[in-house]
Structures are given as structure tokens and as C-alpha cells.
């Protein structure tokens, strides 16, 4: 019962965590622009949070480098199951123009599993909103099928509430 | 009182970008600050070895998505000077217009984030709402909201039609009106003053000694603005740097707020004087020798050094961005301040980490 | 570009002179000339005029840090330590080559003989 309520409310109002891995800022400010009155992603019940323990959706912008790779892995680890990762911008997809640079590992999918890819340099806010909604669909499916195998899900759940 | 160390960042709600500060605090007062960078370092300067000097324009644009236009402009100026190319007068005016649009959106972005840093969220939303108008202008004129990729070596890739010029002017009138409305809640508000006045003070002498640039320097009473160099069309227009005396967060806020109107004014002046004609010069040959160029970005002076030996690839390109120069002064501002003032002070230099580390 | 050529021993003195004359430290540029020698440029600004000091050095002869004169130089000196492997004794805040780079990249990427551009292949 309790599990069902949490599950339902998480789908209705997913919380979003944004992490910037060596992005040029272009995609970052577009992500923030999505939160402001003109694009207003909050109308979908989405709120931007700073704490990975509260987040359901992880938005990543920019190519991964050797140092922030650890931060990204860490954030991803802390997020409760099920979770959806959305990569935003050419950099996050493949490394973009920085692909050949010595300190760049590559796209986000080199480090963690990505569910939705939003292309563009910089990705437009419309595209980002579209991507987030696609991610939400997936999130819905994931949570319906999720039975907390091995207790990971349950544990995360109880910690959170 | 025992001393403790508090990490600030790299993932922090008020900072859109990852910077890490190790704060040593005694009680709630900051004793020492050590920054840790490297979360955004990509190694762009090295890419000069694999991209030719025309392609580098696209790379330097992506040093920073907020002032992309000015990075490209500075790089082009530098290479043009090395190759002895004279850009057509119309191109010089167009570059000015686009770079002032860039500055406008950057300052509006900062005003919003700064308001957010002391928890004034509705003001944040207001500024970003105004900013969207400028973003729309950039998209309508250049085809991309953020990376305004209009520069090529020798001039520009795009022109502004008379209708577009008129649209820019019309929309800027609206932006100006809305900005005037926000003057009272921003500069006259008791809470805002409480949070910003007397915080993070640097004197003019100290700022110069620490190599500080841009609005941070002008907020301390030094009238230095690279636009005084008269690059592009700035030499033809009436221009006075905006200066405030106190050197605290409130002064820096005021400088940037007033620069918004200055940018609008510069665009209007440029629109009046813009000559007709070509927008790009013919480029032949390859750069050789060494070149330096400086441009005033929203955050301050950007410095480009290019070295080439007549080959397709440049030998060295060095970019010193404004935030890089402002980090030392940030370290001087923080000690003695309260822990809760850290976000406000850090944001008051308008940090752009992706510039800093490239 | 005008530049005054100096030797590494004159460096700190020359910077102190610049400071006394009221110059603002802009930045430093390092360029690898060949496998072992580097060219360092120190840029200063006064009243919108740039002046530059130029010196050449080699990998095994460290250049004294100027952070005692211009504290602002600490970031750029650390950056050069990271990217070129050149050392600056006397650095006020020494990151010991970890300002930008992590263990994955240990050789200086900007040197002429630097290993392949990329360590972790992007296939
Ligand atoms: S995709 Fe383009 S705009 Fe986005 S972070 Fe990368 S370079 Fe910047």
C-alpha cells in the first residue's frame, strides 16, 4: 500500500537533479531556462532539487572528464531506484566538439546508463522539455514493473520517507 | 573555538556550475578558502593541434556558452590583426550589436542568479523572463539561442536586414521599460541591501593588485573597461565605463544593473550609424607570428594570445578568461565573512567556471 | 607585439619593478618550443597598454614563482605546472599538479613529446 502511494506520487511529481559535467554552459543555461516562466517545466509537477537522495530524474549536460566522472558516478549511486538519466546536448551524447580533447572521457553513456538523449548544441528548451517527458514515460514504466528485487528498492524507499 | 572545514560544491544548488571551495571556518566566520578546480577542464587550447585556424572559431565559441560571441570575436580580431586583414565597417558595427546582445543576456542571467543566491526567487524569475526576449532576438537574428555563431575570420556570416534591425530596437524598448520597473525591488529593497551592502569589500588598490577585471574592478571604483580600447566600432560611439565606489556586492550589483542600460544605449547608437556594405573581407594566406587581443566580456577582460608559423594549424592559443583573473580576488573577499554570505559573494564576481578551466 | 627579453634570474626583480610602477598582472603564457625548452611570457597592463616580459627556460631548470610579488599568478602557475610539467618553486598555493588533472593523465599534455592526445580511447 505504502509503496504504491510513494510510487504513484513519484510518477506524478518527479524531482529533477541537474549536474553539469564540463559543459560549456550553453546547455546549462537552457536547462535553467526551462525552469523559468516562459518554458516553465514546473507545470508538469517537476521540481529542481539539489539533493541526489531526493531525485528521480538526473539531467546531465556536457562531456564527462576524468575528475567529474567520479562526482557523476557518486550522484548516480545515491539516487533511489528507479531512476532515469537524461543526457542533454551533443557533448553529453558523444563528447561533441571536445571529443578529441585529452581530458575528455566521452559522452555520459561511457560512465552511467542513459535513458534519453537530447541532441543539439545547445539543446533548445523545447527539446529539453520533450526529452524530460519522454524520460517520464520511461520512469512510469519502470516504476510499474519495479518490485524492489533484492531489497535495494525497498531500502532506498524507506530511507527516503 | 574549534576550527572546522566545510566543503562548498561541486554540486551546489545556487551554483549552476561545479566549483569546489574548501572553507575553513571558526564558529561561522570564514578563516581561509582554498578553491579546487578541474571539474570542467577539457583541454580546449590543445585542440588547436587538430583543427585548422578557421575551425578554431567554432571551438573557442564553446569555451563558454554565455559569451560565445565575444570569444569568437576576440579570436578573430587577433588572427585578423596577425594577417593584416581589414574588416569592412559594416561588420565592425554588426559585431558590436551582437556582442552587446550577448552582454545583455548575460547580465540579465546574472541578475537573476544573484537574486536567487539571497533567496529572492520571484526576482530571479522576472529577470529570466526579460532575458527570454533577448534570447529570442539572438535566435531570430543568428539562428541559435545560445551559441551565436556569426563570426568568421575576416568578418561575419550573417547580416541584419532593416526589418530585423527594427525588431531589435522595438524589443529593446520593451526590455528597457521592464528593467526600469525592477529598479525599485532590486536596488531599493531593504532585504537586498542587508544581504549585499558591506559584504565582500575590496578596495581599488587591492583589486588592481590582485589583477581583478570587469564589473568587479569597476565596482571598486576603477574606471577600466576594455571597450575603451575602441576595438570594432566602439571607438565611434559615445561610451563611458560605469563605475561604483564602495567595492562591495551592492556596488557590483549596481554596476551590472547600469550596464544593462548602457548596452541598450550602445545598440541604439550603433543602429543609427551603421553603414551599408560588405560584411566580410576576403581571407587569403595563413597567420604567422604572434598576436594579442583583448575584448571586454560581460565578466571582464578576455585575453587571447595566438602563435602561428604559417601552417594550417596554430602553434599555440592561450585564453585568459575574466573569471580566471577574478578567482584570486574572490579568495581575498571571503575571509572574515559569515558562512551564509558565501553564495552571495561567490556569485558577485559572476563566476563562469567553464571559461576558467576551458 | 612588443616584448622585453629577460633571463630567469632577473624575473622576480623585473616583476617587482612592474608592480612598483603600477602595472596590473594580466596573465602568463607558456609555449613549448621543443621537447625540452619552454618560452614563458608575462603579460602586464597599465592604462590599457600591454607590456610583456619574455624568457626561455628548460624543463629541468625551474623558474622562481612570482606569487610573492603578484599573488594573482598562483592560478596560472599551477596551470602551467599541470599542463607543461614545468615547476615553480616558491608557489604560494601549490596544488602539486592536481589543479586540473587527475591520476588518469600524468604526463604533461602540452609538451612536444606528449603521449597520444588521448589516453582513454573513445574508440
Ligand atoms: S552541446 Fe554545445 S552548447 Fe551544449 S555544452 Fe556542449 S558545446 Fe556547449
mmCIF file with all atom_site columns, N, CA, C and O in Angstrom, chain C residues 37-58:
data_model
loop_
_atom_site.group_PDB
_atom_site.id
_atom_site.type_symbol
_atom_site.label_atom_id
_atom_site.label_alt_id
_atom_site.label_comp_id
_atom_site.label_asym_id
_atom_site.label_entity_id
_atom_site.label_seq_id
_atom_site.pdbx_PDB_ins_code
_atom_site.Cartn_x
_atom_site.Cartn_y
_atom_site.Cartn_z
_atom_site.occupancy
_atom_site.B_iso_or_equiv
_atom_site.pdbx_formal_charge
_atom_site.auth_seq_id
_atom_site.auth_comp_id
_atom_site.auth_asym_id
_atom_site.auth_atom_id
_atom_site.pdbx_PDB_model_num
ATOM 1  N N  . UNK C 1 37 ? 62.565 22.744 -24.084 1.00 0.00 ? 37 UNK C N  1
ATOM 2  C CA . UNK C 1 37 ? 62.613 24.153 -23.686 1.00 0.00 ? 37 UNK C CA 1
ATOM 3  C C  . UNK C 1 37 ? 61.246 24.816 -23.850 1.00 0.00 ? 37 UNK C C  1
ATOM 4  O O  . UNK C 1 37 ? 60.448 24.454 -24.709 1.00 0.00 ? 37 UNK C O  1
ATOM 5  N N  . UNK C 1 38 ? 61.015 25.750 -22.959 1.00 0.00 ? 38 UNK C N  1
ATOM 6  C CA . UNK C 1 38 ? 59.741 26.450 -22.934 1.00 0.00 ? 38 UNK C CA 1
ATOM 7  C C  . UNK C 1 38 ? 59.971 27.940 -23.017 1.00 0.00 ? 38 UNK C C  1
ATOM 8  O O  . UNK C 1 38 ? 60.991 28.447 -22.558 1.00 0.00 ? 38 UNK C O  1
ATOM 9  N N  . UNK C 1 39 ? 58.984 28.614 -23.572 1.00 0.00 ? 39 UNK C N  1
ATOM 10 C CA . UNK C 1 39 ? 59.034 30.065 -23.562 1.00 0.00 ? 39 UNK C CA 1
ATOM 11 C C  . UNK C 1 39 ? 57.927 30.552 -22.646 1.00 0.00 ? 39 UNK C C  1
ATOM 12 O O  . UNK C 1 39 ? 56.785 30.114 -22.759 1.00 0.00 ? 39 UNK C O  1
ATOM 13 N N  . UNK C 1 40 ? 58.279 31.443 -21.728 1.00 0.00 ? 40 UNK C N  1
ATOM 14 C CA . UNK C 1 40 ? 57.275 31.986 -20.818 1.00 0.00 ? 40 UNK C CA 1
ATOM 15 C C  . UNK C 1 40 ? 57.080 33.454 -21.140 1.00 0.00 ? 40 UNK C C  1
ATOM 16 O O  . UNK C 1 40 ? 58.051 34.196 -21.307 1.00 0.00 ? 40 UNK C O  1
ATOM 17 N N  . UNK C 1 41 ? 55.825 33.861 -21.238 1.00 0.00 ? 41 UNK C N  1
ATOM 18 C CA . UNK C 1 41 ? 55.529 35.272 -21.447 1.00 0.00 ? 41 UNK C CA 1
ATOM 19 C C  . UNK C 1 41 ? 54.750 35.759 -20.234 1.00 0.00 ? 41 UNK C C  1
ATOM 20 O O  . UNK C 1 41 ? 53.811 35.109 -19.796 1.00 0.00 ? 41 UNK C O  1
ATOM 21 N N  . UNK C 1 42 ? 55.153 36.903 -19.702 1.00 0.00 ? 42 UNK C N  1
ATOM 22 C CA . UNK C 1 42 ? 54.431 37.513 -18.587 1.00 0.00 ? 42 UNK C CA 1
ATOM 23 C C  . UNK C 1 42 ? 53.785 38.776 -19.118 1.00 0.00 ? 42 UNK C C  1
ATOM 24 O O  . UNK C 1 42 ? 54.482 39.669 -19.580 1.00 0.00 ? 42 UNK C O  1
ATOM 25 N N  . UNK C 1 43 ? 52.460 38.829 -19.051 1.00 0.00 ? 43 UNK C N  1
ATOM 26 C CA . UNK C 1 43 ? 51.763 39.990 -19.596 1.00 0.00 ? 43 UNK C CA 1
ATOM 27 C C  . UNK C 1 43 ? 51.297 40.903 -18.471 1.00 0.00 ? 43 UNK C C  1
ATOM 28 O O  . UNK C 1 43 ? 50.747 40.438 -17.485 1.00 0.00 ? 43 UNK C O  1
ATOM 29 N N  . UNK C 1 44 ? 51.528 42.202 -18.671 1.00 0.00 ? 44 UNK C N  1
ATOM 30 C CA . UNK C 1 44 ? 51.096 43.192 -17.688 1.00 0.00 ? 44 UNK C CA 1
ATOM 31 C C  . UNK C 1 44 ? 50.321 44.286 -18.400 1.00 0.00 ? 44 UNK C C  1
ATOM 32 O O  . UNK C 1 44 ? 50.489 44.500 -19.605 1.00 0.00 ? 44 UNK C O  1
ATOM 33 N N  . UNK C 1 45 ? 49.491 44.968 -17.627 1.00 0.00 ? 45 UNK C N  1
ATOM 34 C CA . UNK C 1 45 ? 48.692 46.029 -18.224 1.00 0.00 ? 45 UNK C CA 1
ATOM 35 C C  . UNK C 1 45 ? 48.775 47.283 -17.367 1.00 0.00 ? 45 UNK C C  1
ATOM 36 O O  . UNK C 1 45 ? 48.755 47.216 -16.143 1.00 0.00 ? 45 UNK C O  1
ATOM 37 N N  . UNK C 1 46 ? 48.903 48.434 -18.050 1.00 0.00 ? 46 UNK C N  1
ATOM 38 C CA . UNK C 1 46 ? 48.782 49.695 -17.338 1.00 0.00 ? 46 UNK C CA 1
ATOM 39 C C  . UNK C 1 46 ? 48.105 50.670 -18.278 1.00 0.00 ? 46 UNK C C  1
ATOM 40 O O  . UNK C 1 46 ? 48.559 50.845 -19.412 1.00 0.00 ? 46 UNK C O  1
ATOM 41 N N  . UNK C 1 47 ? 47.038 51.286 -17.824 1.00 0.00 ? 47 UNK C N  1
ATOM 42 C CA . UNK C 1 47 ? 46.290 52.231 -18.641 1.00 0.00 ? 47 UNK C CA 1
ATOM 43 C C  . UNK C 1 47 ? 45.998 51.676 -20.031 1.00 0.00 ? 47 UNK C C  1
ATOM 44 O O  . UNK C 1 47 ? 46.237 52.341 -21.035 1.00 0.00 ? 47 UNK C O  1
ATOM 45 N N  . UNK C 1 48 ? 45.534 50.465 -20.071 1.00 0.00 ? 48 UNK C N  1
ATOM 46 C CA . UNK C 1 48 ? 45.131 49.807 -21.311 1.00 0.00 ? 48 UNK C CA 1
ATOM 47 C C  . UNK C 1 48 ? 46.290 49.510 -22.254 1.00 0.00 ? 48 UNK C C  1
ATOM 48 O O  . UNK C 1 48 ? 46.084 49.191 -23.414 1.00 0.00 ? 48 UNK C O  1
ATOM 49 N N  . UNK C 1 49 ? 47.500 49.639 -21.796 1.00 0.00 ? 49 UNK C N  1
ATOM 50 C CA . UNK C 1 49 ? 48.670 49.272 -22.606 1.00 0.00 ? 49 UNK C CA 1
ATOM 51 C C  . UNK C 1 49 ? 49.213 47.946 -22.085 1.00 0.00 ? 49 UNK C C  1
ATOM 52 O O  . UNK C 1 49 ? 49.425 47.799 -20.885 1.00 0.00 ? 49 UNK C O  1
ATOM 53 N N  . UNK C 1 50 ? 49.496 47.043 -22.987 1.00 0.00 ? 50 UNK C N  1
ATOM 54 C CA . UNK C 1 50 ? 50.064 45.764 -22.558 1.00 0.00 ? 50 UNK C CA 1
ATOM 55 C C  . UNK C 1 50 ? 51.573 45.820 -22.655 1.00 0.00 ? 50 UNK C C  1
ATOM 56 O O  . UNK C 1 50 ? 52.113 46.327 -23.631 1.00 0.00 ? 50 UNK C O  1
ATOM 57 N N  . UNK C 1 51 ? 52.263 45.287 -21.661 1.00 0.00 ? 51 UNK C N  1
ATOM 58 C CA . UNK C 1 51 ? 53.693 45.065 -21.840 1.00 0.00 ? 51 UNK C CA 1
ATOM 59 C C  . UNK C 1 51 ? 53.991 43.624 -21.460 1.00 0.00 ? 51 UNK C C  1
ATOM 60 O O  . UNK C 1 51 ? 53.310 43.036 -20.631 1.00 0.00 ? 51 UNK C O  1
ATOM 61 N N  . UNK C 1 52 ? 55.014 43.097 -22.076 1.00 0.00 ? 52 UNK C N  1
ATOM 62 C CA . UNK C 1 52 ? 55.283 41.680 -21.938 1.00 0.00 ? 52 UNK C CA 1
ATOM 63 C C  . UNK C 1 52 ? 56.742 41.443 -21.606 1.00 0.00 ? 52 UNK C C  1
ATOM 64 O O  . UNK C 1 52 ? 57.622 42.124 -22.139 1.00 0.00 ? 52 UNK C O  1
ATOM 65 N N  . UNK C 1 53 ? 56.979 40.506 -20.709 1.00 0.00 ? 53 UNK C N  1
ATOM 66 C CA . UNK C 1 53 ? 58.338 40.037 -20.440 1.00 0.00 ? 53 UNK C CA 1
ATOM 67 C C  . UNK C 1 53 ? 58.458 38.639 -21.029 1.00 0.00 ? 53 UNK C C  1
ATOM 68 O O  . UNK C 1 53 ? 57.549 37.837 -20.905 1.00 0.00 ? 53 UNK C O  1
ATOM 69 N N  . UNK C 1 54 ? 59.581 38.374 -21.655 1.00 0.00 ? 54 UNK C N  1
ATOM 70 C CA . UNK C 1 54 ? 59.729 37.085 -22.297 1.00 0.00 ? 54 UNK C CA 1
ATOM 71 C C  . UNK C 1 54 ? 60.959 36.383 -21.747 1.00 0.00 ? 54 UNK C C  1
ATOM 72 O O  . UNK C 1 54 ? 62.012 37.005 -21.587 1.00 0.00 ? 54 UNK C O  1
ATOM 73 N N  . UNK C 1 55 ? 60.843 35.113 -21.434 1.00 0.00 ? 55 UNK C N  1
ATOM 74 C CA . UNK C 1 55 ? 62.036 34.387 -21.031 1.00 0.00 ? 55 UNK C CA 1
ATOM 75 C C  . UNK C 1 55 ? 61.950 32.941 -21.488 1.00 0.00 ? 55 UNK C C  1
ATOM 76 O O  . UNK C 1 55 ? 60.875 32.387 -21.662 1.00 0.00 ? 55 UNK C O  1
ATOM 77 N N  . UNK C 1 56 ? 63.098 32.367 -21.709 1.00 0.00 ? 56 UNK C N  1
ATOM 78 C CA . UNK C 1 56 ? 63.133 30.968 -22.138 1.00 0.00 ? 56 UNK C CA 1
ATOM 79 C C  . UNK C 1 56 ? 63.770 30.154 -21.028 1.00 0.00 ? 56 UNK C C  1
ATOM 80 O O  . UNK C 1 56 ? 64.678 30.620 -20.347 1.00 0.00 ? 56 UNK C O  1
ATOM 81 N N  . UNK C 1 57 ? 63.261 28.949 -20.874 1.00 0.00 ? 57 UNK C N  1
ATOM 82 C CA . UNK C 1 57 ? 63.781 28.095 -19.826 1.00 0.00 ? 57 UNK C CA 1
ATOM 83 C C  . UNK C 1 57 ? 63.679 26.644 -20.302 1.00 0.00 ? 57 UNK C C  1
ATOM 84 O O  . UNK C 1 57 ? 63.110 26.380 -21.349 1.00 0.00 ? 57 UNK C O  1
ATOM 85 N N  . UNK C 1 58 ? 64.270 25.751 -19.515 1.00 0.00 ? 58 UNK C N  1
ATOM 86 C CA . UNK C 1 58 ? 64.167 24.356 -19.917 1.00 0.00 ? 58 UNK C CA 1
ATOM 87 C C  . UNK C 1 58 ? 63.465 23.586 -18.818 1.00 0.00 ? 58 UNK C C  1
ATOM 88 O O  . UNK C 1 58 ? 63.280 24.078 -17.700 1.00 0.00 ? 58 UNK C O  1
#
